[in-house]
Tab-separated table of C-alpha atoms in Angstrom:
chain	number	residue	atom	x	y	z
A	1	MET	CA	13.530	19.087	-9.526
A	2	HIS	CA	14.300	15.838	-7.721
A	3	GLU	CA	12.939	12.545	-9.028
A	4	LEU	CA	9.712	11.165	-7.621
A	5	GLU	CA	7.685	8.025	-8.145
A	6	PHE	CA	3.944	8.674	-8.277
A	7	TYR	CA	1.361	6.274	-6.874
A	8	SER	CA	-2.301	7.078	-7.398
A	9	MET	CA	-4.620	6.209	-4.509
A	10	VAL	CA	-7.382	4.567	-6.534
A	11	ASP	CA	-9.364	3.300	-3.558
A	12	ALA	CA	-12.785	4.823	-3.018
A	13	THR	CA	-14.975	5.415	-0.004
A	14	TYR	CA	-18.580	4.297	0.286
A	15	LEU	CA	-20.040	7.754	0.803
A	16	TRP	CA	-23.672	7.146	1.577
A	17	PHE	CA	-23.696	6.920	5.347
A	18	PRO	CA	-25.084	9.256	8.046
A	19	PRO	CA	-23.070	12.439	8.731
A	20	ALA	CA	-20.790	12.541	11.754
A	21	ASP	CA	-23.181	14.684	13.808
A	22	ASP	CA	-25.839	11.961	13.572
A	23	ARG	CA	-23.791	9.010	14.834
A	24	GLU	CA	-21.391	7.998	17.565
A	25	SER	CA	-18.711	6.317	15.508
A	26	ILE	CA	-17.716	5.403	11.984
A	27	GLY	CA	-15.462	2.515	12.918
A	28	ILE	CA	-17.297	0.403	15.475
A	29	ASP	CA	-21.040	0.592	15.460
A	30	LEU	CA	-22.059	2.305	12.207
A	31	SER	CA	-24.537	-0.335	11.061
A	32	ASN	CA	-23.953	-2.002	7.715
A	33	SER	CA	-27.687	-1.600	7.135
A	34	ALA	CA	-26.556	1.677	5.489
A	35	TYR	CA	-24.907	-0.361	2.719
A	36	ASP	CA	-26.635	-0.707	-0.652
A	37	PRO	CA	-25.210	-3.368	-3.024
A	38	ASP	CA	-25.757	-1.270	-6.153
A	39	LEU	CA	-23.957	1.703	-4.640
A	40	GLY	CA	-21.225	-0.647	-3.429
A	41	GLN	CA	-20.765	-1.998	-6.943
A	42	ARG	CA	-20.338	1.571	-8.162
A	43	VAL	CA	-17.492	1.990	-5.696
A	44	TYR	CA	-15.660	-1.030	-7.126
A	45	ASP	CA	-16.376	0.160	-10.698
A	46	ARG	CA	-14.793	3.468	-9.770
A	47	VAL	CA	-11.703	1.768	-8.338
A	48	LEU	CA	-11.214	-0.200	-11.548
A	49	ALA	CA	-11.777	2.851	-13.786
A	50	SER	CA	-9.277	4.872	-11.775
A	51	THR	CA	-6.671	2.104	-11.885
A	52	ARG	CA	-6.941	1.825	-15.664
A	53	LYS	CA	-6.746	5.617	-15.930
A	54	ALA	CA	-3.619	5.719	-13.768
A	55	GLU	CA	-1.919	3.131	-15.970
A	56	GLU	CA	-2.962	4.963	-19.154
A	57	LEU	CA	-1.524	8.220	-17.790
A	58	GLY	CA	1.806	6.705	-16.757
A	59	PHE	CA	1.623	6.605	-12.975
A	60	ASP	CA	4.215	4.331	-11.380
A	61	GLY	CA	1.667	2.562	-9.226
A	62	ALA	CA	-1.962	2.300	-8.179
A	63	LEU	CA	-2.710	1.863	-4.489
A	64	ILE	CA	-5.592	0.383	-2.550
A	65	PHE	CA	-5.835	-0.159	1.172
A	66	GLU	CA	-7.566	-2.506	3.553
A	67	GLN	CA	-10.138	-1.515	6.141
A	68	HIS	CA	-12.544	-3.385	8.376
A	69	ASN	CA	-15.895	-2.641	9.930
A	70	HIS	CA	-16.535	0.695	8.285
A	71	PRO	CA	-17.101	2.272	4.843
A	72	LEU	CA	-13.796	4.125	4.483
A	73	ALA	CA	-12.679	1.453	2.010
A	74	LEU	CA	-14.439	-1.684	0.837
A	75	PHE	CA	-11.467	-4.002	0.504
A	76	GLY	CA	-11.539	-6.267	3.527
A	77	ASN	CA	-8.541	-8.005	1.951
A	78	ALA	CA	-6.235	-5.720	-0.020
A	79	LEU	CA	-4.414	-8.677	-1.559
A	80	THR	CA	-7.633	-9.982	-3.103
A	81	GLY	CA	-8.230	-6.536	-4.546
A	82	ALA	CA	-4.661	-6.369	-5.837
A	83	ALA	CA	-5.067	-9.706	-7.629
A	84	TRP	CA	-8.229	-8.399	-9.284
A	85	LEU	CA	-6.613	-5.136	-10.418
A	86	ALA	CA	-3.485	-6.921	-11.656
A	87	GLY	CA	-5.684	-9.072	-13.877
A	88	GLU	CA	-7.303	-5.967	-15.343
A	89	THR	CA	-4.049	-4.107	-16.120
A	90	GLU	CA	-0.814	-4.772	-17.987
A	91	GLY	CA	2.160	-3.119	-16.342
A	92	ILE	CA	1.402	-0.634	-13.562
A	93	ARG	CA	2.551	-1.627	-10.082
A	94	ILE	CA	-0.258	-2.550	-7.692
A	95	ALA	CA	0.212	-1.540	-4.069
A	96	ALA	CA	-1.922	-3.348	-1.490
A	97	VAL	CA	-1.715	-1.492	1.828
A	98	GLY	CA	-3.014	-3.968	4.368
A	99	PRO	CA	-3.107	-6.772	5.002
A	100	ILE	CA	-2.973	-6.558	8.776
A	101	ALA	CA	-0.626	-9.317	9.867
A	102	ASN	CA	-2.316	-9.590	13.254
A	103	ALA	CA	-5.612	-10.511	11.588
A	104	TYR	CA	-4.012	-13.805	10.548
A	105	LEU	CA	-3.688	-16.738	12.891
A	106	SER	CA	-0.323	-17.458	11.264
A	107	PRO	CA	2.051	-15.274	9.198
A	108	VAL	CA	2.632	-18.337	7.020
A	109	ARG	CA	-0.819	-17.915	5.522
A	110	LEU	CA	-0.038	-14.250	4.835
A	111	ALA	CA	3.270	-15.181	3.180
A	112	GLU	CA	1.418	-17.592	0.905
A	113	GLU	CA	-1.087	-14.934	-0.154
A	114	ILE	CA	1.616	-12.312	-0.823
A	115	ALA	CA	3.599	-14.779	-2.928
A	116	LEU	CA	0.509	-15.828	-4.866
A	117	VAL	CA	-0.495	-12.259	-5.778
A	118	ASP	CA	3.089	-11.368	-6.671
A	119	MET	CA	3.316	-14.419	-8.929
A	120	VAL	CA	0.026	-13.942	-10.794
A	121	SER	CA	0.735	-10.222	-11.237
A	122	GLY	CA	4.085	-10.958	-12.870
A	123	GLY	CA	5.997	-9.358	-9.998
A	124	ARG	CA	4.045	-6.098	-9.817
A	125	LEU	CA	2.994	-6.201	-6.177
A	126	THR	CA	3.983	-3.738	-3.483
A	127	VAL	CA	2.640	-4.699	-0.089
A	128	GLY	CA	1.976	-2.412	2.882
A	129	LEU	CA	2.128	-3.973	6.333
A	130	PRO	CA	0.456	-1.709	8.919
A	131	VAL	CA	0.098	-2.681	12.543
A	132	GLY	CA	-3.497	-1.418	12.258
A	133	ILE	CA	-5.471	0.822	14.577
A	134	GLY	CA	-7.742	-0.402	17.340
A	135	VAL	CA	-10.826	-0.431	15.139
A	136	GLN	CA	-9.313	-3.254	13.093
A	137	TYR	CA	-8.777	-5.334	16.223
A	138	HIS	CA	-12.324	-4.823	17.454
A	139	ALA	CA	-13.544	-5.937	14.025
A	140	GLN	CA	-11.464	-9.110	13.784
A	141	GLY	CA	-11.319	-10.386	17.357
A	142	VAL	CA	-8.140	-12.352	16.659
A	143	THR	CA	-5.611	-10.550	18.824
A	144	ASN	CA	-5.736	-8.693	22.119
A	145	PRO	CA	-4.817	-5.081	21.155
A	146	ALA	CA	-2.441	-5.002	24.128
A	147	HIS	CA	-0.331	-7.678	22.389
A	148	ALA	CA	-0.613	-6.104	18.951
A	149	ARG	CA	2.829	-4.525	18.723
A	150	SER	CA	4.899	-7.497	19.895
A	151	ARG	CA	2.863	-9.965	17.803
A	152	TYR	CA	3.204	-7.697	14.757
A	153	ARG	CA	6.988	-7.442	15.174
A	154	GLU	CA	7.285	-11.200	15.383
A	155	ALA	CA	5.024	-11.693	12.360
A	156	VAL	CA	7.169	-9.328	10.264
A	157	ALA	CA	10.356	-11.034	11.451
A	158	LEU	CA	8.953	-14.402	10.396
A	159	LEU	CA	7.832	-13.028	7.020
A	160	HIS	CA	11.315	-11.641	6.423
A	161	ARG	CA	12.893	-14.992	7.271
A	162	ILE	CA	10.455	-16.795	4.960
A	163	TRP	CA	11.485	-14.425	2.189
A	164	THR	CA	15.227	-14.669	2.748
A	165	GLU	CA	15.839	-18.319	3.770
A	166	ASP	CA	14.990	-21.613	2.172
A	167	GLY	CA	12.698	-23.924	4.129
A	168	PRO	CA	11.925	-25.969	5.948
A	169	PHE	CA	12.839	-24.424	9.268
A	170	ALA	CA	11.180	-24.320	12.663
A	171	TRP	CA	9.931	-21.118	14.263
A	172	GLU	CA	9.646	-20.865	18.015
A	173	GLY	CA	8.602	-17.391	19.114
A	174	ASP	CA	6.503	-15.720	21.773
A	175	HIS	CA	3.364	-15.766	19.634
A	176	PHE	CA	3.941	-18.360	16.907
A	177	HIS	CA	5.146	-21.960	17.149
A	178	ILE	CA	5.435	-23.572	13.735
A	179	PRO	CA	7.396	-26.810	13.336
A	180	TYR	CA	7.815	-26.683	9.545
A	181	VAL	CA	7.906	-23.315	7.798
A	182	ASN	CA	8.260	-24.100	4.113
A	183	VAL	CA	6.163	-21.753	1.968
A	184	TRP	CA	5.321	-22.577	-1.625
A	185	PRO	CA	5.364	-20.576	-3.848
A	186	LYS	CA	8.063	-17.991	-3.283
A	187	PRO	CA	7.358	-14.418	-4.458
A	188	ARG	CA	8.039	-13.531	-8.096
A	189	GLN	CA	10.214	-10.596	-6.963
A	190	GLN	CA	13.292	-11.794	-5.114
A	191	PRO	CA	13.795	-11.876	-2.277
A	192	HIS	CA	10.413	-10.239	-1.721
A	193	PRO	CA	8.096	-7.509	-3.053
A	194	PRO	CA	8.728	-3.922	-1.947
A	195	VAL	CA	7.266	-3.344	1.517
A	196	PHE	CA	5.682	-0.153	2.834
A	197	ILE	CA	5.281	0.379	6.572
A	198	PRO	CA	2.435	2.891	7.035
A	199	ALA	CA	3.109	4.750	10.246
A	200	ALA	CA	1.989	7.897	11.990
A	201	GLY	CA	5.475	8.049	13.461
A	202	SER	CA	5.842	5.645	16.351
A	203	ARG	CA	9.524	4.944	16.891
A	204	GLU	CA	8.782	1.215	16.919
A	205	SER	CA	7.424	1.360	13.348
A	206	LEU	CA	10.335	3.479	12.135
A	207	GLU	CA	12.843	1.081	13.725
A	208	LEU	CA	11.184	-1.887	12.063
A	209	ALA	CA	11.167	-0.223	8.615
A	210	ALA	CA	14.833	0.791	8.975
A	211	LYS	CA	15.918	-2.643	10.229
A	212	TYR	CA	14.590	-4.498	7.194
A	213	GLY	CA	15.202	-1.803	4.558
A	214	PHE	CA	11.478	-1.206	4.084
A	215	THR	CA	9.781	2.046	3.089
A	216	TYR	CA	8.333	4.458	5.641
A	217	GLN	CA	4.881	5.523	4.434
A	218	ALA	CA	4.346	8.766	6.330
A	219	ILE	CA	0.760	9.434	7.320
A	220	LEU	CA	-1.493	11.687	9.342
A	221	VAL	CA	0.748	13.790	11.553
A	222	PRO	CA	1.324	17.556	11.763
A	223	ARG	CA	4.081	18.706	9.460
A	224	PRO	CA	6.751	19.610	12.072
A	225	VAL	CA	6.335	16.145	13.603
A	226	LEU	CA	6.435	14.543	10.175
A	227	LEU	CA	9.752	16.208	9.333
A	228	ARG	CA	11.229	15.025	12.640
A	229	ASN	CA	10.001	11.510	11.918
A	230	CYS	CA	11.739	11.520	8.522
A	231	GLU	CA	15.038	12.577	10.110
A	232	THR	CA	14.628	9.975	12.849
A	233	PHE	CA	14.044	7.322	10.198
A	234	ARG	CA	17.208	8.296	8.310
A	235	GLU	CA	19.205	8.152	11.544
A	236	LEU	CA	17.782	4.703	12.333
A	237	CYS	CA	18.839	3.532	8.856
A	238	ARG	CA	22.371	4.772	9.590
A	239	GLN	CA	22.343	2.848	12.860
A	240	SER	CA	21.387	-0.216	10.794
A	241	GLY	CA	24.471	0.336	8.652
A	242	TYR	CA	23.266	2.102	5.540
A	243	GLU	CA	22.072	5.450	4.169
A	244	ALA	CA	18.364	5.579	3.449
A	245	ASP	CA	17.381	5.748	-0.198
A	246	PRO	CA	14.928	8.618	-0.861
A	247	LYS	CA	12.487	5.997	-2.143
A	248	GLN	CA	12.337	4.645	1.410
A	249	ILE	CA	10.259	7.674	2.384
A	250	THR	CA	6.828	7.994	0.821
A	251	ALA	CA	4.760	11.134	1.243
A	252	VAL	CA	0.973	10.813	1.294
A	253	LEU	CA	-0.579	14.003	-0.034
A	254	GLU	CA	-3.921	15.259	-1.222
A	255	VAL	CA	-3.141	16.787	-4.622
A	256	HIS	CA	-5.578	18.503	-6.927
A	257	VAL	CA	-4.635	20.240	-10.182
A	258	SER	CA	-6.906	22.618	-12.059
A	259	GLU	CA	-6.687	25.529	-14.467
A	260	SER	CA	-5.903	28.024	-11.699
A	261	ASP	CA	-5.451	28.203	-7.931
A	262	ARG	CA	-8.892	29.754	-7.531
A	263	GLU	CA	-10.553	27.101	-9.669
A	264	ALA	CA	-8.840	24.322	-7.706
A	265	GLN	CA	-10.220	25.708	-4.439
A	266	ARG	CA	-13.680	26.103	-5.949
A	267	GLU	CA	-13.645	22.499	-7.127
A	268	ILE	CA	-12.548	20.684	-3.985
A	269	GLU	CA	-12.672	22.822	-0.837
A	270	HIS	CA	-16.075	21.456	0.184
A	271	HIS	CA	-14.934	17.908	-0.548
A	272	GLU	CA	-11.857	18.330	1.638
A	273	LEU	CA	-13.967	19.700	4.479
A	274	TRP	CA	-16.401	16.775	4.152
A	275	GLY	CA	-13.491	14.365	4.494
A	276	VAL	CA	-11.987	15.824	7.657
A	277	GLN	CA	-15.405	16.323	9.244
A	278	ASN	CA	-16.808	12.877	8.453
A	279	VAL	CA	-14.078	10.320	7.777
A	280	PHE	CA	-11.320	10.933	10.309
A	281	ARG	CA	-13.465	11.385	13.399
A	282	PHE	CA	-12.525	8.198	15.185
A	283	PRO	CA	-12.780	8.606	18.960
A	284	PHE	CA	-9.265	8.235	20.373
A	285	HIS	CA	-10.081	5.075	22.330
A	286	GLU	CA	-11.327	3.388	19.146
A	287	SER	CA	-8.031	4.010	17.371
A	288	PHE	CA	-5.855	3.253	20.372
A	289	PRO	CA	-7.415	0.954	22.967
A	290	PRO	CA	-5.469	0.481	26.214
A	291	GLY	CA	-2.105	-1.161	25.629
A	292	HIS	CA	-2.179	-0.755	21.852
A	293	VAL	CA	0.677	1.757	21.713
A	294	SER	CA	3.815	2.058	23.794
A	295	MET	CA	4.208	4.682	26.490
A	296	ALA	CA	6.778	6.486	24.333
A	297	SER	CA	4.383	6.685	21.385
A	298	LEU	CA	1.540	7.820	23.620
A	299	ARG	CA	3.725	10.598	25.008
A	300	GLY	CA	4.560	11.602	21.441
A	301	MET	CA	0.895	11.867	20.525
A	302	MET	CA	0.137	13.958	23.589
A	303	ALA	CA	3.076	16.230	22.743
A	304	GLY	CA	1.771	17.188	19.311
A	305	GLY	CA	1.893	14.039	17.223
A	306	TYR	CA	-0.811	11.962	15.597
A	307	ARG	CA	-4.339	12.831	16.759
A	308	SER	CA	-3.078	15.583	19.047
A	309	SER	CA	-5.697	17.920	17.567
A	310	ASP	CA	-9.204	17.460	16.198
A	311	PRO	CA	-8.913	17.116	12.386
A	312	SER	CA	-12.562	18.044	11.918
A	313	LYS	CA	-11.718	21.631	12.900
A	314	LEU	CA	-9.250	22.118	10.054
A	315	THR	CA	-9.881	24.941	7.592
A	316	TRP	CA	-8.948	25.114	3.923
A	317	LYS	CA	-6.164	27.611	4.678
A	318	GLU	CA	-4.699	25.385	7.393
A	319	MET	CA	-4.690	22.375	5.058
A	320	ILE	CA	-2.978	24.371	2.307
A	321	ASP	CA	-0.453	26.058	4.623
A	322	SER	CA	0.522	22.739	6.257
A	323	GLY	CA	1.087	21.041	2.898
A	324	SER	CA	-1.372	18.239	3.660
A	325	VAL	CA	-3.354	19.514	0.668
A	326	ILE	CA	-1.608	20.750	-2.460
A	327	ALA	CA	-4.058	22.351	-4.858
A	328	GLY	CA	-3.807	24.853	-7.658
A	329	SER	CA	-2.582	25.424	-11.163
A	330	PRO	CA	0.055	23.057	-12.593
A	331	GLU	CA	2.761	25.628	-11.767
A	332	THR	CA	1.595	25.967	-8.163
A	333	VAL	CA	1.391	22.202	-7.689
A	334	ARG	CA	4.878	21.677	-9.167
A	335	GLU	CA	6.403	24.208	-6.790
A	336	ARG	CA	4.599	23.010	-3.662
A	337	LEU	CA	5.175	19.346	-4.450
A	338	ALA	CA	8.901	19.964	-4.881
A	339	GLU	CA	9.007	21.950	-1.639
A	340	VAL	CA	6.999	19.520	0.506
A	341	THR	CA	8.647	16.305	-0.681
A	342	GLY	CA	12.059	17.997	-0.727
A	343	GLU	CA	11.775	18.929	2.961
A	344	MET	CA	10.860	15.332	3.749
A	345	GLY	CA	13.593	13.869	1.545
A	346	ALA	CA	10.882	11.688	-0.014
A	347	GLY	CA	11.411	9.831	-3.270
A	348	ARG	CA	7.862	8.589	-3.618
A	349	VAL	CA	4.488	10.250	-3.293
A	350	ILE	CA	1.050	8.701	-2.916
A	351	VAL	CA	-1.390	11.102	-4.527
A	352	THR	CA	-4.924	11.133	-3.232
A	353	GLU	CA	-7.942	13.059	-4.435
A	354	PRO	CA	-10.847	13.948	-2.139
A	355	TRP	CA	-12.880	10.755	-1.848
A	356	SER	CA	-16.212	12.516	-2.266
A	357	ALA	CA	-15.189	14.277	-5.505
A	358	PRO	CA	-16.893	12.929	-8.652
A	359	THR	CA	-14.892	10.550	-10.821
A	360	TRP	CA	-14.761	12.953	-13.757
A	361	LEU	CA	-13.218	15.655	-11.560
A	362	GLN	CA	-10.646	13.261	-10.103
A	363	HIS	CA	-9.653	12.112	-13.589
A	364	LYS	CA	-9.414	15.678	-14.856
A	365	SER	CA	-7.007	16.466	-12.032
A	366	ILE	CA	-4.783	13.400	-12.418
A	367	THR	CA	-4.647	13.987	-16.186
A	368	LEU	CA	-3.315	17.496	-15.605
A	369	LEU	CA	-0.963	16.069	-12.989
A	370	ALA	CA	0.377	13.454	-15.410
A	371	GLU	CA	0.769	15.817	-18.348
A	372	GLU	CA	1.960	19.024	-16.675
A	373	VAL	CA	3.490	18.076	-13.327
A	374	MET	CA	4.868	14.516	-13.254
A	375	PRO	CA	7.248	14.942	-16.240
A	376	HIS	CA	9.185	17.519	-14.214
A	377	PHE	CA	9.938	14.837	-11.595
A	378	ARG	CA	10.994	12.132	-14.060
A	379	PRO	CA	14.514	11.563	-15.451
A	380	LYS	CA	15.333	14.257	-17.989
A	381	GLY	CA	14.145	13.304	-21.448
A	382	ASP	CA	12.406	10.164	-20.221
A	383	GLY	CA	8.763	10.449	-19.202
A	384	ARG	CA	8.230	6.737	-18.698
A	385	ALA	CA	6.965	5.217	-15.474
A	386	VAL	CA	9.334	3.049	-13.468
A	387	TRP	CA	7.528	-0.112	-14.608
A	388	GLN	CA	8.266	0.913	-18.193
A	389	ARG	CA	11.925	1.727	-17.559
A	390	GLU	CA	12.959	-1.216	-15.407
A	391	PRO	CA	12.951	-4.949	-16.276
A	392	ARG	CA	9.839	-6.767	-15.159
A	393	ALA	CA	10.341	-9.547	-12.645
A	394	GLY	CA	8.128	-11.972	-14.525
A	395	TYR	CA	8.642	-13.067	-18.126
A	396	ARG	CA	6.109	-12.065	-20.790
A	397	THR	CA	6.775	-14.391	-23.726
A	398	ALA	CA	7.652	-18.043	-24.314
A	399	THR	CA	11.011	-17.094	-25.822
A	400	GLU	CA	11.875	-14.988	-22.775
A	401	PHE	CA	10.991	-17.928	-20.526
A	402	VAL	CA	13.300	-20.312	-22.394
A	403	ALA	CA	16.134	-17.764	-22.471
A	404	ARG	CA	16.043	-17.547	-18.682
A	405	ALA	CA	17.064	-21.258	-18.458
A	406	PRO	CA	14.864	-22.114	-15.475
A	407	ARG	CA	16.397	-24.389	-12.862
A	408	TYR	CA	14.881	-27.868	-12.707
A	409	ALA	CA	15.716	-29.166	-9.229
A	410	GLY	CA	14.166	-32.498	-10.131
A	411	MET	CA	12.317	-34.189	-12.979
A	412	PRO	CA	9.290	-36.465	-12.614
A	413	VAL	CA	9.928	-40.195	-13.084
A	414	VAL	CA	7.608	-43.187	-13.263
A	415	ASN	CA	8.150	-46.847	-12.278
A	416	THR	CA	6.550	-49.139	-14.876
A	417	PRO	CA	4.962	-52.503	-13.972
A	418	ASP	CA	7.867	-54.356	-15.724
A	419	GLY	CA	10.409	-52.734	-13.401
A	420	ARG	CA	11.722	-49.907	-15.523
A	421	ARG	CA	12.264	-46.352	-14.152
A	422	LEU	CA	11.564	-43.761	-16.816
A	423	GLU	CA	11.815	-39.993	-16.910
A	424	LEU	CA	8.551	-38.441	-18.042
A	425	TYR	CA	10.290	-35.636	-19.939
A	426	GLY	CA	13.860	-36.898	-20.332
A	427	GLU	CA	15.740	-38.965	-22.879
A	428	ASP	CA	12.985	-41.540	-22.748
A	429	GLY	CA	10.805	-38.963	-24.425
A	430	LEU	CA	7.518	-40.258	-23.110
A	431	THR	CA	5.953	-36.864	-23.586
A	432	THR	CA	6.767	-33.210	-24.058
A	433	ASN	CA	7.857	-31.174	-21.077
A	434	PRO	CA	4.760	-29.052	-20.381
A	435	MET	CA	7.006	-26.187	-19.322
A	436	GLU	CA	8.652	-26.046	-22.737
A	437	GLU	CA	5.329	-25.847	-24.528
A	438	ALA	CA	3.834	-23.391	-22.076
A	439	GLN	CA	2.386	-20.242	-23.539
A	440	PRO	CA	2.360	-17.217	-21.251
């Protein structure tokens, strides 16, 4: 079987809101009066427990995502959540899908936050940069949705320049005018953390991911369209002058492992149906207000792409046959996972469990996945996660820090009242260099 990296979607939905038949929308006007702080705290407790479990089991990464104005996820800032989870874990990669660049008045602020989280996590951050659906724009009120795509492209271009060039430099674009771009700190991972571009398949998103060597995170489209998108992405990478690495395509799949195929269906069929009937029922105009997508992307949707059919009508058999849900015994899941990701040419998979399933059931499934499925997709004879096999960007010990011989571009000096100029930490020996006595 081909190698795969496994990310566990540890985010959790706030479940206690009115069913879809009793409301107009989940993303615009579902009142937050339905929120209870104690239940909300349980959601965060569950996210933390699942992240620790994923690290204990040997997943390559744990993933959370950012949402606004509705209970699908409770991280209004995925980077804040990533900083929290990094502080509670030791080695697993933390993927923060969000932030939405267009929610920021300036990409410089976003670059600062990404660098900060990457630094304090020791270089364990993966960041996802979605353009965001219309609901996010209604919630933030920062950007006209009609300008979303061009502003997003410019924001990503500026981020990439911040990551790959030393400052200061001036930026004069259509949306941003910044006289001195000079971000401190830089990210721990050089030149920047891995970047996912979540996309339902618009050509604009695929072009952007290919141009910068980012990863296409494939979401929410019928399987035939998804396979075409993957091939289009590989062709766009060739047009950019390189062959796509399989790790540049990430499959997002609902995966549930149990003792048998029948038991797996018994455990989660009703949870899967609850999800498609209650979570993904955004009216089209809420996801895509006028001007939010290009004419080409809109034609693609109308021709069978994203949201071309009502997801709430899906049946268990349709979800299984399409590969959007992989459920069964360990043997069944191994075979289907190899088949589905192999057709896509994907080198990474984001594994989700039904959000309404109890924590104990989710952990039972991911334990079986880790022990009886994942080893078959790891290098032969080596069951370690990628963060265990590869060098960590950040140092862990004082001796490792010294061995790296950090570059001192300048040393602090002081002018004394009697006219002398002394180095604080040089031959004058006024005091000990705090960096050399630092304890990680």
